[in-house]
Short mmCIF file of N, CA, C and O in Angstrom, two decimals:
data_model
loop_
_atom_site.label_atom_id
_atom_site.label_comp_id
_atom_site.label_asym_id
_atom_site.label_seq_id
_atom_site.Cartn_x
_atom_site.Cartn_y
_atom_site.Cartn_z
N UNK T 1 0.85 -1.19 0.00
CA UNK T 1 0.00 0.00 0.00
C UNK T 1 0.89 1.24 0.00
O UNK T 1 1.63 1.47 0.95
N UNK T 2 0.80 2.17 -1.23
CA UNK T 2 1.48 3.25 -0.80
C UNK T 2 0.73 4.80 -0.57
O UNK T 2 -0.17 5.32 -1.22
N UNK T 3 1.56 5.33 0.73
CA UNK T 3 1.10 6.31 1.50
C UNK T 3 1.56 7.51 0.40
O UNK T 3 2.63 7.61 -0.20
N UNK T 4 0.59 8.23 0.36
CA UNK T 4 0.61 9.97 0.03
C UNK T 4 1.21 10.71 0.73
O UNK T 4 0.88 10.50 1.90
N UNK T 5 2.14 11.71 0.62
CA UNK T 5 2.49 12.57 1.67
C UNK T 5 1.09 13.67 2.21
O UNK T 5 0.74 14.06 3.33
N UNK T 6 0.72 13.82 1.26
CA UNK T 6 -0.47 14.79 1.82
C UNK T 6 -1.63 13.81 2.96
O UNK T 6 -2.28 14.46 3.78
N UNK T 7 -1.77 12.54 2.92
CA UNK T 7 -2.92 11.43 3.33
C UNK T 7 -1.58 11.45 4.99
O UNK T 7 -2.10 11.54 6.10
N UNK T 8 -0.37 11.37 4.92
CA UNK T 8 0.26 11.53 6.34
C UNK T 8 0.23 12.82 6.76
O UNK T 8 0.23 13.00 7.98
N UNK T 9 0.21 14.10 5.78
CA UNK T 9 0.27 15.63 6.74
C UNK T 9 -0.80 15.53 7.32
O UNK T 9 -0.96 16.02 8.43
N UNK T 10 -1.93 14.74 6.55
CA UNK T 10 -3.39 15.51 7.25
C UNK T 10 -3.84 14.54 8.78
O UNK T 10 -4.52 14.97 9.71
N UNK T 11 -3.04 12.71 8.63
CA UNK T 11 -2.87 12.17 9.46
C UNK T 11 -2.15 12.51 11.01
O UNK T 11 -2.56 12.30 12.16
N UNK T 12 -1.12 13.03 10.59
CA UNK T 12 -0.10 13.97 11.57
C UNK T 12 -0.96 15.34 12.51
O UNK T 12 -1.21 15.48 13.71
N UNK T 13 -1.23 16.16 11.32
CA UNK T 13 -2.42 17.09 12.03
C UNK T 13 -3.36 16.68 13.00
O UNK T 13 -3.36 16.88 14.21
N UNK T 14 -4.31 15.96 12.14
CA UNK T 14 -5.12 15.10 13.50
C UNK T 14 -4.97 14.67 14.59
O UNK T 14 -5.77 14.75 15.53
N UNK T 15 -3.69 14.05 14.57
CA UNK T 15 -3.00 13.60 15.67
C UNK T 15 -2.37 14.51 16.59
O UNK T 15 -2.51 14.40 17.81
N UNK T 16 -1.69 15.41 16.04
CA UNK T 16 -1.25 16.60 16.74
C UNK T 16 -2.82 17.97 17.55
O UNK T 16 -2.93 18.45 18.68
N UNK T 17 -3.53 18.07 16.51
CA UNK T 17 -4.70 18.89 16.98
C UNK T 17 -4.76 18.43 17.69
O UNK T 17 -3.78 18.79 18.35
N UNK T 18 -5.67 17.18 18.66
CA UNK T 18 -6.38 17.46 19.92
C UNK T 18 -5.49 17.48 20.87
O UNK T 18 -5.53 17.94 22.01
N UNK T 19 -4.77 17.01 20.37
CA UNK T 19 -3.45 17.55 21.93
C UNK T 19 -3.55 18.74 22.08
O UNK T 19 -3.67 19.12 23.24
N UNK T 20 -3.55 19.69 21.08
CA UNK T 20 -3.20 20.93 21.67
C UNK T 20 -4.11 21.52 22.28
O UNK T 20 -4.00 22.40 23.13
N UNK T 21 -5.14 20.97 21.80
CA UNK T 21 -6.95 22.05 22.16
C UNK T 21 -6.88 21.47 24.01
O UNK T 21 -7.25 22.05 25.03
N UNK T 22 -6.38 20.41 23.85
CA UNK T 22 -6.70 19.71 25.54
C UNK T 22 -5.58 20.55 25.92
O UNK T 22 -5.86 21.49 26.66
N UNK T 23 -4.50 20.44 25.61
CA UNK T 23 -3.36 21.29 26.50
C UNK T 23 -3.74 22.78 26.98
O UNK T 23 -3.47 23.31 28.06
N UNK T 24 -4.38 23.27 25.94
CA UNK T 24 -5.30 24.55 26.43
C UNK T 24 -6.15 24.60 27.08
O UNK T 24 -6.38 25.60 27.74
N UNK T 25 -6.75 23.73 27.11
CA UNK T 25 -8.18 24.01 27.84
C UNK T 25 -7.43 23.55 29.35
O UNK T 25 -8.25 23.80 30.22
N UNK T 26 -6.34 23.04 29.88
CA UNK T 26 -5.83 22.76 30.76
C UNK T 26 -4.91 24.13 31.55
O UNK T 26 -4.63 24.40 32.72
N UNK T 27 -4.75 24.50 30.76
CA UNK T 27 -3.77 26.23 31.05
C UNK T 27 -4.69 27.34 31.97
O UNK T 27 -5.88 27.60 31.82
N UNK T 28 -3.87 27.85 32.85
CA UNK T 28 -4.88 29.06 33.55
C UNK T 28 -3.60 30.22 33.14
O UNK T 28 -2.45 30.07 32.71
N UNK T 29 -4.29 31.19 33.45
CA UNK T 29 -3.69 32.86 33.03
C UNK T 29 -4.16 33.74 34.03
O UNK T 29 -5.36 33.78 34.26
N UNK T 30 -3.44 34.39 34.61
CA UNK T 30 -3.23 35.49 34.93
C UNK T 30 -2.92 36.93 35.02
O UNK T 30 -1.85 37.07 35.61
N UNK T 31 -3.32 37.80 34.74
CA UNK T 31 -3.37 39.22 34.64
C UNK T 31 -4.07 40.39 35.10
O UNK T 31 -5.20 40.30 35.58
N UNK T 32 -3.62 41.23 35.00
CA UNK T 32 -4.14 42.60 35.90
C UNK T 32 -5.60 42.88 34.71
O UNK T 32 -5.55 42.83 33.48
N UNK T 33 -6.49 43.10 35.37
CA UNK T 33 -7.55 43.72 34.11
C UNK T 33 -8.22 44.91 33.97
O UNK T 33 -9.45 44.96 33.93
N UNK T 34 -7.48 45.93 33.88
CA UNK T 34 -8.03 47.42 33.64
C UNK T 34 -9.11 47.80 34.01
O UNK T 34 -9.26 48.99 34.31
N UNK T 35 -10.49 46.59 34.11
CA UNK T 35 -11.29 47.04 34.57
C UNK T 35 -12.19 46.73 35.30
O UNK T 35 -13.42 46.70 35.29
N UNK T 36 -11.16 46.45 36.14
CA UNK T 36 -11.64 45.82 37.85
C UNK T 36 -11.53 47.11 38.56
O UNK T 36 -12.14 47.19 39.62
N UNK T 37 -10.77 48.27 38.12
CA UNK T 37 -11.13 49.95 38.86
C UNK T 37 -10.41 49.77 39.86
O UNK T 37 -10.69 50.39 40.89
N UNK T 38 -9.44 48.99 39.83
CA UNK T 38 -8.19 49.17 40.69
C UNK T 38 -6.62 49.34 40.01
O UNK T 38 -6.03 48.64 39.18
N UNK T 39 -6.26 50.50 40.70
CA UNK T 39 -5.01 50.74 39.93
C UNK T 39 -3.61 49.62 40.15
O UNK T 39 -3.35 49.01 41.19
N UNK T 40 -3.00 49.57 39.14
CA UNK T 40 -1.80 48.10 38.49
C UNK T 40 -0.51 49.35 39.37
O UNK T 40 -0.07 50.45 39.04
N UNK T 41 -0.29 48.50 40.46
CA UNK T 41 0.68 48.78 41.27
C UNK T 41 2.14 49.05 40.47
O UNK T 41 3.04 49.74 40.95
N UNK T 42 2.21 48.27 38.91
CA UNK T 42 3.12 48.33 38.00
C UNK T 42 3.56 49.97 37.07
O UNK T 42 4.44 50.56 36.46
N UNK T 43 2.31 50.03 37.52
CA UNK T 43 2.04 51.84 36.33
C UNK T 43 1.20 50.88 35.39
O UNK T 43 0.71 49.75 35.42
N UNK T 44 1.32 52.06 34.43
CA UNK T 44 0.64 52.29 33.44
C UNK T 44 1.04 51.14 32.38
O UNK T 44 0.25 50.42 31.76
N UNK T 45 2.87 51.15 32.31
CA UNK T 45 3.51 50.76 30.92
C UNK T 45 4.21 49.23 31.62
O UNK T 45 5.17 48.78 31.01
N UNK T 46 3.83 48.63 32.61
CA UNK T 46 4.31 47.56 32.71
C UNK T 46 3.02 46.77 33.43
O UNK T 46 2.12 47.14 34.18
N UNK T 47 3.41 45.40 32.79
CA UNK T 47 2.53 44.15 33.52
C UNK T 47 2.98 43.13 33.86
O UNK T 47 4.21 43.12 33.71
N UNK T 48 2.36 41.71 34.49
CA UNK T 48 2.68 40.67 35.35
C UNK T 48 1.78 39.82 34.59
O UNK T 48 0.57 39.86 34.85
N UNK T 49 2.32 38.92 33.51
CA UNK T 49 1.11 37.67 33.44
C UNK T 49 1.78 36.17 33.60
O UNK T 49 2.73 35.76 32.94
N UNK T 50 1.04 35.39 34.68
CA UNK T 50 1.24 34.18 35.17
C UNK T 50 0.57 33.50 34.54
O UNK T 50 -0.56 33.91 34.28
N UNK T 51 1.09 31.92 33.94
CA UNK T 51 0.42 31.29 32.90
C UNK T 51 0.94 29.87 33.52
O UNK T 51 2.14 29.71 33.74
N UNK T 52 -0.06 28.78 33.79
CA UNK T 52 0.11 28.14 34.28
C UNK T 52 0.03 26.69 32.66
O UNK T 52 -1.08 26.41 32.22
N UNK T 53 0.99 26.18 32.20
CA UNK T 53 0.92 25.03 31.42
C UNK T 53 1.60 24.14 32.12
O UNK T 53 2.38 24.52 32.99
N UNK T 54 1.37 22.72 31.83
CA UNK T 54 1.55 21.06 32.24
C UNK T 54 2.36 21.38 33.46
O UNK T 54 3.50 21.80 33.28
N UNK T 55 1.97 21.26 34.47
CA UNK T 55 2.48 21.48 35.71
C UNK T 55 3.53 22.73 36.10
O UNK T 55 4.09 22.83 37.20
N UNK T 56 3.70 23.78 34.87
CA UNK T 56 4.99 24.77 35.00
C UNK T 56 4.43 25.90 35.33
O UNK T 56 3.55 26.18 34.51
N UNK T 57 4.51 26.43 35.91
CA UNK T 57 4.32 28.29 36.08
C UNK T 57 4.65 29.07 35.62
O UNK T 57 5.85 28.85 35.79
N UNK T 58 4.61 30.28 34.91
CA UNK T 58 5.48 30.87 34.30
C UNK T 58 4.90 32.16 34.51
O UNK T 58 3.81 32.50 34.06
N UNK T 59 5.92 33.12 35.43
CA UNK T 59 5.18 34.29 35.28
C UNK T 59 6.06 35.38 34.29
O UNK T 59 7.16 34.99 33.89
N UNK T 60 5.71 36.42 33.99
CA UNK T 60 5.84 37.25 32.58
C UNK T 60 5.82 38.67 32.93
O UNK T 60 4.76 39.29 33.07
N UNK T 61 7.49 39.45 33.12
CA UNK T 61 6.76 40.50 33.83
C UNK T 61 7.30 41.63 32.26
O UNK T 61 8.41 41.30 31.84
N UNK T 62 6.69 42.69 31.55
CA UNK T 62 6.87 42.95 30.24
C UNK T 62 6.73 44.38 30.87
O UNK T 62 6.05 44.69 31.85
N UNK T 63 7.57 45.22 30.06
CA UNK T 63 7.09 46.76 29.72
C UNK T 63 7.18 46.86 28.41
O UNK T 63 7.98 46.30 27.66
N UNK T 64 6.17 47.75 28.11
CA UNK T 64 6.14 48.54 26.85
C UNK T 64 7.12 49.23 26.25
O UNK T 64 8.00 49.82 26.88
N UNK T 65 7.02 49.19 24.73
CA UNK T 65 8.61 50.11 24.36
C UNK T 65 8.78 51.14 24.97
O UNK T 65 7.70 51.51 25.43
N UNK T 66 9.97 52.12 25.34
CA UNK T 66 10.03 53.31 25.65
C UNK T 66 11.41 54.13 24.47
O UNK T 66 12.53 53.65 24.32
N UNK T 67 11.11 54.89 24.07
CA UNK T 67 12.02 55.77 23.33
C UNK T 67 13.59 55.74 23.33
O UNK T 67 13.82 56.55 24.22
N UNK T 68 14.40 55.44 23.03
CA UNK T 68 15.71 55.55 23.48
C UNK T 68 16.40 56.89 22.83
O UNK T 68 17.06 57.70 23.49
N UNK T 69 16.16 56.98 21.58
CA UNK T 69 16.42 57.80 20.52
C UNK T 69 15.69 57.66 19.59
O UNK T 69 14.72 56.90 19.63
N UNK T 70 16.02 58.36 18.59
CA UNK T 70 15.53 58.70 17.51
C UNK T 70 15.21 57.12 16.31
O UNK T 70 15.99 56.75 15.44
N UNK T 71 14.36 56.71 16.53
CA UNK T 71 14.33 55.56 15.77
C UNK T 71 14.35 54.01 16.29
O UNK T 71 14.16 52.93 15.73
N UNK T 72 14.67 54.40 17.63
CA UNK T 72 15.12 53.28 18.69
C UNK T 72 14.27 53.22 19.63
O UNK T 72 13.70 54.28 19.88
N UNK T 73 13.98 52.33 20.24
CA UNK T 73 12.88 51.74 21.51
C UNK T 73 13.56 50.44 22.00
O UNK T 73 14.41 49.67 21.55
N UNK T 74 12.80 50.56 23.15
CA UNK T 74 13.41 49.39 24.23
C UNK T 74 12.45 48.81 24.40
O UNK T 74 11.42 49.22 23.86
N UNK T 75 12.41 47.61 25.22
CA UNK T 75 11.12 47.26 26.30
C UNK T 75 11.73 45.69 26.38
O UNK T 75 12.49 45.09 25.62
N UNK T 76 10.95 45.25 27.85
CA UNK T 76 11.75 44.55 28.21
C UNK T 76 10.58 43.57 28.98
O UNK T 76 9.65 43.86 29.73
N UNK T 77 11.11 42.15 28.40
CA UNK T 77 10.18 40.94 28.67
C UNK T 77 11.40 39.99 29.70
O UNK T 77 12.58 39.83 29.38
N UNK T 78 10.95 39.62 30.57
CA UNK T 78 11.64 38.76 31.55
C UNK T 78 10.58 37.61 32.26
O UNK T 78 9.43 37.79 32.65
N UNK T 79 11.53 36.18 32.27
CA UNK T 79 10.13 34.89 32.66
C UNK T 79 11.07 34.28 33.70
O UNK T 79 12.21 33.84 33.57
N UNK T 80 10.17 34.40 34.92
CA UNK T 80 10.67 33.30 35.69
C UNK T 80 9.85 31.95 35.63
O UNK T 80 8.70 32.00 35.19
N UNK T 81 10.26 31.03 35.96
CA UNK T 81 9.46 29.78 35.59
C UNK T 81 9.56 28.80 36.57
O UNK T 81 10.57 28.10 36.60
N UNK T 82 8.49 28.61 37.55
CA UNK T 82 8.52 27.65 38.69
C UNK T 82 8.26 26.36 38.53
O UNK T 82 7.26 25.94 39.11
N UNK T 83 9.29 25.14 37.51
CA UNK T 83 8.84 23.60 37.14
C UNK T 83 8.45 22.98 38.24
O UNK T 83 8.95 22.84 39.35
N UNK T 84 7.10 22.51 37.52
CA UNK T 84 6.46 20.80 38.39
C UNK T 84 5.29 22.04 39.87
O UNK T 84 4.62 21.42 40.69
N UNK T 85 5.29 22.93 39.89
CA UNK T 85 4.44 24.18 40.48
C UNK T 85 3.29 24.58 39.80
O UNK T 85 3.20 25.16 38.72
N UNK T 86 2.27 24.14 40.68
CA UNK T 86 0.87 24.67 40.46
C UNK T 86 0.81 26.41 40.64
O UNK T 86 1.41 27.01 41.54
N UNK T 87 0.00 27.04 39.65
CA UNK T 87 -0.39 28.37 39.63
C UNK T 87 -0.57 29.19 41.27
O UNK T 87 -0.02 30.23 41.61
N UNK T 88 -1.35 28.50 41.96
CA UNK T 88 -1.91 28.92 42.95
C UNK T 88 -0.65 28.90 44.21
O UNK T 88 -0.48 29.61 45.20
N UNK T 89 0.20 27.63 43.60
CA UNK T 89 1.38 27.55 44.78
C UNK T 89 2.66 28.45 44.18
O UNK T 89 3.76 28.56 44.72
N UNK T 90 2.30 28.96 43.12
CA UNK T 90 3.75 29.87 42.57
C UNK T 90 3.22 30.99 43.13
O UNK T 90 3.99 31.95 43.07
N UNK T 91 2.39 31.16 43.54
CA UNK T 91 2.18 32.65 43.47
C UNK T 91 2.40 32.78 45.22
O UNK T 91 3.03 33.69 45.77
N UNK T 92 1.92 31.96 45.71
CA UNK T 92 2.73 31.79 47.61
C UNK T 92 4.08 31.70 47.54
O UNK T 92 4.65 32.29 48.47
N UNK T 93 4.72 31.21 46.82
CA UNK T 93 6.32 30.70 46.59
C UNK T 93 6.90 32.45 46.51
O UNK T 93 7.71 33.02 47.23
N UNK T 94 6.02 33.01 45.21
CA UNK T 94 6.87 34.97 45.09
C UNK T 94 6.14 35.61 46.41
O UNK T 94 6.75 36.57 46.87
N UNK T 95 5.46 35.41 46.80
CA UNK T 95 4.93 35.93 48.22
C UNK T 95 5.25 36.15 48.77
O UNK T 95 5.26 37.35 49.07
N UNK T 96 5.86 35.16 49.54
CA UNK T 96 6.95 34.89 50.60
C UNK T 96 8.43 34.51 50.03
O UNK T 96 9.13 33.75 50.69
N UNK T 97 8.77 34.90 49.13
CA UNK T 97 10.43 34.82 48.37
C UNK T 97 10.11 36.56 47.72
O UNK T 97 9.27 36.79 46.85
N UNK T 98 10.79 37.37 48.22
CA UNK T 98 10.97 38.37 47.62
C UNK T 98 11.83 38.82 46.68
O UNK T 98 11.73 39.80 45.95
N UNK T 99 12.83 37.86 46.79
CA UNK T 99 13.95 37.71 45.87
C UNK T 99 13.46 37.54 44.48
O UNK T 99 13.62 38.20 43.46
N UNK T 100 12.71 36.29 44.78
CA UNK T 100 12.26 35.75 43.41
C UNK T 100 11.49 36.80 42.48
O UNK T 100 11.73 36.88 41.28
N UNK T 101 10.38 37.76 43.25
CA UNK T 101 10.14 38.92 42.63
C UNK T 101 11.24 39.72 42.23
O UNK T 101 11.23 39.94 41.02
N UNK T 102 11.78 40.00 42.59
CA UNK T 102 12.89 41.02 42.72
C UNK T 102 14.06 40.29 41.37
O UNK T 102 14.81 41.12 40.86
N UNK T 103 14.12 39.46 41.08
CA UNK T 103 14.67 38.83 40.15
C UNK T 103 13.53 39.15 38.60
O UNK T 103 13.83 39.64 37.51
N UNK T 104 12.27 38.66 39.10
CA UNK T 104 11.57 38.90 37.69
C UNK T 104 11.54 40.40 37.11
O UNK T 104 11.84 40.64 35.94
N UNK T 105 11.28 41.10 37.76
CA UNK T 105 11.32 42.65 37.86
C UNK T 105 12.53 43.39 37.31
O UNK T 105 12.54 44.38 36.58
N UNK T 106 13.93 42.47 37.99
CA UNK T 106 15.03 43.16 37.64
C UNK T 106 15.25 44.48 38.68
O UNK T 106 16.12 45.33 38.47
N UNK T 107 14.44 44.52 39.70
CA UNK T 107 14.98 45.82 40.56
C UNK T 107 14.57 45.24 41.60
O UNK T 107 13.85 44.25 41.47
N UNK T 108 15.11 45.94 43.49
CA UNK T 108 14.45 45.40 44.33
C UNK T 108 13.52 46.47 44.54
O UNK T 108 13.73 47.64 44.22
N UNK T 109 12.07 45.85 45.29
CA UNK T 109 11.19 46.18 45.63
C UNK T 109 10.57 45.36 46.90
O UNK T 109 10.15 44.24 47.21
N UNK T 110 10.85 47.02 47.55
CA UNK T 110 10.54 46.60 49.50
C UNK T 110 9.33 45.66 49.63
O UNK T 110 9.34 44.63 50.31
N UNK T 111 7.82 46.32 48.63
CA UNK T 111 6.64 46.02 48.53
C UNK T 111 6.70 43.81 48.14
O UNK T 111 5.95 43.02 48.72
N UNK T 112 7.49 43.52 47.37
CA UNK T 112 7.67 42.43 47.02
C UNK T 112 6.54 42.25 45.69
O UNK T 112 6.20 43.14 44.91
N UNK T 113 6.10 40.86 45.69
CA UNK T 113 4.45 40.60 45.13
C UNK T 113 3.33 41.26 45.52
O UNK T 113 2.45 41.59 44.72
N UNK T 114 3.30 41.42 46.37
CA UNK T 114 1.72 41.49 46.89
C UNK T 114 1.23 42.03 46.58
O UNK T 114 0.24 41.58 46.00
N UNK T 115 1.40 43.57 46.64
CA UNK T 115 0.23 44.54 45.42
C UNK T 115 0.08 44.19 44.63
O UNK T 115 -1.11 44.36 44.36
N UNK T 116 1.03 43.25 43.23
CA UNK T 116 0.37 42.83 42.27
C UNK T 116 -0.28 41.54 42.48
O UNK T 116 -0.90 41.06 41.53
N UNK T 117 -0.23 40.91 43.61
CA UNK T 117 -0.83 39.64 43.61
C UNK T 117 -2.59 39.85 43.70
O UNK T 117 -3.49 39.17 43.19
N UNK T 118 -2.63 40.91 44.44
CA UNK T 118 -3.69 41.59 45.13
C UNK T 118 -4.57 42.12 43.30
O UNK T 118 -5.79 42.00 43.29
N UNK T 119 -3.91 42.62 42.03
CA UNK T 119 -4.64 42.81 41.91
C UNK T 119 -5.23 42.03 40.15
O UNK T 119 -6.05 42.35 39.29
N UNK T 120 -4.44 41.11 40.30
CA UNK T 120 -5.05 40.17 39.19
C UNK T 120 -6.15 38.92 39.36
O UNK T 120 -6.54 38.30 40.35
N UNK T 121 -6.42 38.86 38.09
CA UNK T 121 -7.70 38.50 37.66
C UNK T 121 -7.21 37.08 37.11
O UNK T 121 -6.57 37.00 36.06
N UNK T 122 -7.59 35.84 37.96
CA UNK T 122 -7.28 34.70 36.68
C UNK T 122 -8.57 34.12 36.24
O UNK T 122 -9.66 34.24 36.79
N UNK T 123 -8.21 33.34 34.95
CA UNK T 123 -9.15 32.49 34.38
C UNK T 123 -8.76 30.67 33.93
O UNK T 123 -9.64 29.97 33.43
#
């Protein structure tokens, strides 16, 4: 019997799709949401999103470009990642580890997590 390459891409796909739709529907997220009418302890131009896939944590702390010069912009994405850590237990882990905030951030901060823990929204 001979196989088609197109009769294995579309075989492969199949096989690959529902994995992914389940791997999603398994994922939680975290983020600040503008309009919960509480102000993002971050400002304006920076955020915190925690994304919980196959047992990993991953939180996401991002600012927006900012100007450097003429033609030039910055901005700056940094991930810490807590393996084999549930969402709900990473976020006790930066709680009480201030460091570990203080690492995602890139600066120290007396405050630690908590204002931002205080003001996101997961799903």
């Amino acid at each position: 019997m001979k196989i088609h390459s197109s009769h294995l891409l579309v075989s492969l796909l199949l096989l690959i799709f529902p994995l992914s739709c389940a791997a999603s529907k398994s994922s939680r997220t975290c983020q600040y949401d503008p309009d919960s009418g509480k102000p993002n302890p971050l400002g304006m131009r920076s955020y915190i999103t925690i994304t919980e896939e196959e047992n990993n944590t991953i939180f996401t702390y991002e600012q927006f470009p900012s100007n450097v010069a003429e033609n030039i912009t910055l901005a700056t994405k940094r991930e810490l990642t807590l393996y084999n850590t549930s969402l709900d237990t990473a976020r006790v882990i930066l709680l009480q580890n201030k460091n570990y905030y203080s690492e995602l951030v890139g600066y120290d901060d007396p405050e630690g997590f908590a204002p931002v823990n205080e003001v996101l929204t997961c799903e």
